[in-house]
mmCIF file of C-alpha atoms in Angstrom:
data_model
loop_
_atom_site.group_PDB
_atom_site.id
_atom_site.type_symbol
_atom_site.label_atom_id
_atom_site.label_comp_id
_atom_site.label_asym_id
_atom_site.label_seq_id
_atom_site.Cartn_x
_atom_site.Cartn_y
_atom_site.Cartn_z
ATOM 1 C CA UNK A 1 -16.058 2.545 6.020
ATOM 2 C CA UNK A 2 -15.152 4.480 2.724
ATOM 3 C CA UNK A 3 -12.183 6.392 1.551
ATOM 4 C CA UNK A 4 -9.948 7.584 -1.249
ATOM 5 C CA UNK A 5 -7.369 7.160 -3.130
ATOM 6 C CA UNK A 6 -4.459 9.562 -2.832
ATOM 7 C CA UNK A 7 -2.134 7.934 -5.338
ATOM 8 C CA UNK A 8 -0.952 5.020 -6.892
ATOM 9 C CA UNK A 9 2.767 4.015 -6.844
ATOM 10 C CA UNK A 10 5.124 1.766 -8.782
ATOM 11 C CA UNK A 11 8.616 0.362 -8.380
ATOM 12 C CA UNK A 12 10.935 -1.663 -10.907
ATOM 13 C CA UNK A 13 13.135 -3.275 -7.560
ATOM 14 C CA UNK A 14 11.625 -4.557 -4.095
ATOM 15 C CA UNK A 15 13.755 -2.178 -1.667
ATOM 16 C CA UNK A 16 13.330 1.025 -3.129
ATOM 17 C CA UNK A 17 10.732 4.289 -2.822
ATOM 18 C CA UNK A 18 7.764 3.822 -5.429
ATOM 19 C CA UNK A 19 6.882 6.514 -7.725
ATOM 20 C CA UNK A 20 3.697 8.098 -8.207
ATOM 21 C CA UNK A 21 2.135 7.216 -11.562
ATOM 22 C CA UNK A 22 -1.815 8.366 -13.515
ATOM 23 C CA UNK A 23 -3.181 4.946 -13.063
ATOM 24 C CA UNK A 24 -2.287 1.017 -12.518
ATOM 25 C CA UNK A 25 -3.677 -1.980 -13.907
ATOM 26 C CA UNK A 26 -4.142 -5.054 -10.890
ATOM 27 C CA UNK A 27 -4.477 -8.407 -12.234
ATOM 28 C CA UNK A 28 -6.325 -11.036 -10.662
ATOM 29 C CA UNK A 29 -4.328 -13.203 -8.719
ATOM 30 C CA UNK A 30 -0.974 -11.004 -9.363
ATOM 31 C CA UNK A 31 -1.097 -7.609 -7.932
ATOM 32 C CA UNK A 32 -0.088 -4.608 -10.054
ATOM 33 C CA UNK A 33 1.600 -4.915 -13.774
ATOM 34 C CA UNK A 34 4.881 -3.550 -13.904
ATOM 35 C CA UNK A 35 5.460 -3.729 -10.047
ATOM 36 C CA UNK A 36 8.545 -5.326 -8.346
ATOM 37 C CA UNK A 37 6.092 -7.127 -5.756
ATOM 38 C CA UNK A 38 3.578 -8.354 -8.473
ATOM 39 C CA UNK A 39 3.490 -12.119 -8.325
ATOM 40 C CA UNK A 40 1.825 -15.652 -7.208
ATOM 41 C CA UNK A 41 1.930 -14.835 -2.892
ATOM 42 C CA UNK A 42 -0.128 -13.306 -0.694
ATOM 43 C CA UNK A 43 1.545 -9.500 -0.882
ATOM 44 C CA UNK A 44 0.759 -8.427 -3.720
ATOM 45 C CA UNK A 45 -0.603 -4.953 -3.278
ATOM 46 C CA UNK A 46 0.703 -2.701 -0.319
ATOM 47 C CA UNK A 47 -1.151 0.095 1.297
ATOM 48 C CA UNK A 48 -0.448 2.305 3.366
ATOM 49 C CA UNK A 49 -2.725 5.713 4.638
ATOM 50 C CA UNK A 50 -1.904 9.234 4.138
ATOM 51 C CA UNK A 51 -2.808 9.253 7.674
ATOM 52 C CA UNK A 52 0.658 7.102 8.874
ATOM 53 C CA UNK A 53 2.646 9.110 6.662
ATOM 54 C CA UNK A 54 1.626 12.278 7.951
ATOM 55 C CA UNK A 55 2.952 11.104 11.320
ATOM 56 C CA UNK A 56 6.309 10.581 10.008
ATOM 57 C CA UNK A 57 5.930 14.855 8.565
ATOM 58 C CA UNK A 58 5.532 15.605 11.787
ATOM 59 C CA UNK A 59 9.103 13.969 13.193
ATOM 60 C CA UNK A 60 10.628 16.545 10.367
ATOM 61 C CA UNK A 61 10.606 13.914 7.402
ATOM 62 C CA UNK A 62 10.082 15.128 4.015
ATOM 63 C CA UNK A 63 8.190 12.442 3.037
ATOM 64 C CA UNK A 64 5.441 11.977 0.154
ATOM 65 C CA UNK A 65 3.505 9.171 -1.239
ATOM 66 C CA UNK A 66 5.513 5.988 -2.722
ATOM 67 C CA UNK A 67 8.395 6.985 0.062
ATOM 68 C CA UNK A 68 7.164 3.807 2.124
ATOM 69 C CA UNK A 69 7.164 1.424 -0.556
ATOM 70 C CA UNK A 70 3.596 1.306 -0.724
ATOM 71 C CA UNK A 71 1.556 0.950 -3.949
ATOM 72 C CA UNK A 72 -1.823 2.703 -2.364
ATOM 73 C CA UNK A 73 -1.515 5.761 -0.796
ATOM 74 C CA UNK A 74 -5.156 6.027 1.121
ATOM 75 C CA UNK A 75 -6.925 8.761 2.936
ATOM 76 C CA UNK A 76 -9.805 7.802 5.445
ATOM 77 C CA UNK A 77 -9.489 4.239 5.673
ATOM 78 C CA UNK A 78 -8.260 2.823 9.631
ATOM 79 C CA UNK A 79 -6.189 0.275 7.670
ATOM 80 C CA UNK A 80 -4.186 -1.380 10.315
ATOM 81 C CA UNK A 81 -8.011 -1.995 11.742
ATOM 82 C CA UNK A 82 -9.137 -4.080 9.084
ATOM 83 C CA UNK A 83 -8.777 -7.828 10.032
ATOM 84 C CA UNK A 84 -7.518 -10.491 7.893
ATOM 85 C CA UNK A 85 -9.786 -11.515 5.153
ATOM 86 C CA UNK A 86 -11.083 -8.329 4.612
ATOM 87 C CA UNK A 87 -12.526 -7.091 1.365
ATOM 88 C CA UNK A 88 -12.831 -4.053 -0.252
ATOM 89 C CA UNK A 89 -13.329 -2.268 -3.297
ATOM 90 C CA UNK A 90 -10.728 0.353 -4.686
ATOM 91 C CA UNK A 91 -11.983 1.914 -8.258
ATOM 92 C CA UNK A 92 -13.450 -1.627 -9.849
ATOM 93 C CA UNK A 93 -10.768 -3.515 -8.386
ATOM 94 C CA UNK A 94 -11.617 -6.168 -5.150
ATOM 95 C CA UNK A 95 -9.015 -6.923 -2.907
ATOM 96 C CA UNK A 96 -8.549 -9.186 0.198
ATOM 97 C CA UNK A 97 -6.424 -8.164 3.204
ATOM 98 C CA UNK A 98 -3.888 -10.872 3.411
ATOM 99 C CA UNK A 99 -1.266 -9.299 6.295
ATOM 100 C CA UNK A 100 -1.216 -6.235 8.631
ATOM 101 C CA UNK A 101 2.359 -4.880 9.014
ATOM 102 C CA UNK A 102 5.179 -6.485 8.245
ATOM 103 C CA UNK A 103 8.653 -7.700 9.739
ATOM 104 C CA UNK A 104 10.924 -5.247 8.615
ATOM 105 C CA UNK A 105 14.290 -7.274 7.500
ATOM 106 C CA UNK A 106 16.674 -4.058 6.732
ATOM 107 C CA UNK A 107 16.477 -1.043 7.907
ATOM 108 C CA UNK A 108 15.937 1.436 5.350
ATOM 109 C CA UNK A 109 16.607 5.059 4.713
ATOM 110 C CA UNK A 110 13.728 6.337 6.052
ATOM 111 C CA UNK A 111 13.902 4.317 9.252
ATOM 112 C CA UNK A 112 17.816 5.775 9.281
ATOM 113 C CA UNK A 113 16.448 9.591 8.775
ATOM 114 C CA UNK A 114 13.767 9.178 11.794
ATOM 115 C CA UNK A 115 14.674 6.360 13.862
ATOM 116 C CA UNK A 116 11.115 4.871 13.447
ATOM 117 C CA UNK A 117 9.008 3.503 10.072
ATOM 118 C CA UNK A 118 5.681 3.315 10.182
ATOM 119 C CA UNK A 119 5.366 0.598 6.841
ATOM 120 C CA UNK A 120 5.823 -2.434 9.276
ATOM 121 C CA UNK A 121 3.343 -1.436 11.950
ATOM 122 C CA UNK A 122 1.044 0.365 9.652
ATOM 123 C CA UNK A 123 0.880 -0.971 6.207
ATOM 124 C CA UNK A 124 -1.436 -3.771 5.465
ATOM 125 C CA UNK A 125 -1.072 -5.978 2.437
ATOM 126 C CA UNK A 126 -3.886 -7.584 -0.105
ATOM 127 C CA UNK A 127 -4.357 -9.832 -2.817
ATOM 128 C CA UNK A 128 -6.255 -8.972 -5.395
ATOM 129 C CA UNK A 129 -9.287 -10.704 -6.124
ATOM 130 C CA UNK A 130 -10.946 -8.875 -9.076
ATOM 131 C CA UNK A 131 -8.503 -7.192 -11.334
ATOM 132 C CA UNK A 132 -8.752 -3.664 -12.922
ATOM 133 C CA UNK A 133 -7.778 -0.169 -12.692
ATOM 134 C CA UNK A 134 -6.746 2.219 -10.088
ATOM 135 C CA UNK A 135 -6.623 5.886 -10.088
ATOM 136 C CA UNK A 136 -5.981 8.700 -7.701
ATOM 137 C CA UNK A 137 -9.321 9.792 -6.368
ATOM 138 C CA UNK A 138 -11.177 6.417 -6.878
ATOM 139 C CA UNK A 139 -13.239 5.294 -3.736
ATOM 140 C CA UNK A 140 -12.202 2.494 -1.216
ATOM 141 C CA UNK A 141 -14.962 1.157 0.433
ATOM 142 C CA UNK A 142 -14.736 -1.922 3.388
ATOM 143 C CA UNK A 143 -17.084 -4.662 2.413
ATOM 144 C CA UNK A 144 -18.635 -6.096 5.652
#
């Protein structure tokens, strides 16, 4: 299974949207430099597909990428598919799948705009195995 990258998001707090940047830098073991969720646990890169986000456009959000929180924005990838333990390659990064969804603990804005959120059924979360850099329009591909 391959895909793309659609974009690559950062955020300073845990809690709040992500914003779009060029490129980030994972580090093994950490996640992404300069990210709120970078750190020694098992979430340490989010992802979430265009695809899921798109679904929220059509309840009348005006939603982009980074509005979920997530730091991969992905195109062609069944994410919430992928079993645990999963690896694949984004750009010359490896990650692991580590979590599918997640329990959502407040509700945020988006979930108050459209009465639904599709980060805690459809996100998936990975640690990162090999470190390296990402990019908007680098290929994902699903190891088997």
């Amino acid at each position: 299974m391959k895909g793309k990258v659609l974009a690559v998001n950062i955020s300073l707090n845990k809690g709040e949207r992500k914003t779009p940047v060029p490129s980030v830098t994972l580090r093994e073991n950490h996640g992404i430099e300069g990210d709120a969720h970078a750190g020694d646990w098992h979430r340490q890169v989010s992802l979430l597909a265009m695809e899921s986000i798109d679904k929220m456009k059509a309840l009348g959000l005006d939603v982009n990428e980074g509005d979920f929180a997530e730091n991969v924005t992905t195109q062609g990838v069944d994410l919430v598919s992928l079993p645990i333990g999963t690896r694949m390659t984004i750009g010359e990064t490896l990650l692991e799948v580590t979590q599918i969804g997640k329990e959502c603990h407040t509700r945020c804005a988006i979930f108050y705009q459209a009465g639904d959120c599709v980060m805690p059924k459809e996100g998936i979360f990975a640690k990162v195995i090999t470190g390296g850099v990402i990019r908007p329009g680098d290929e994902i591909e699903v190891l088997a």
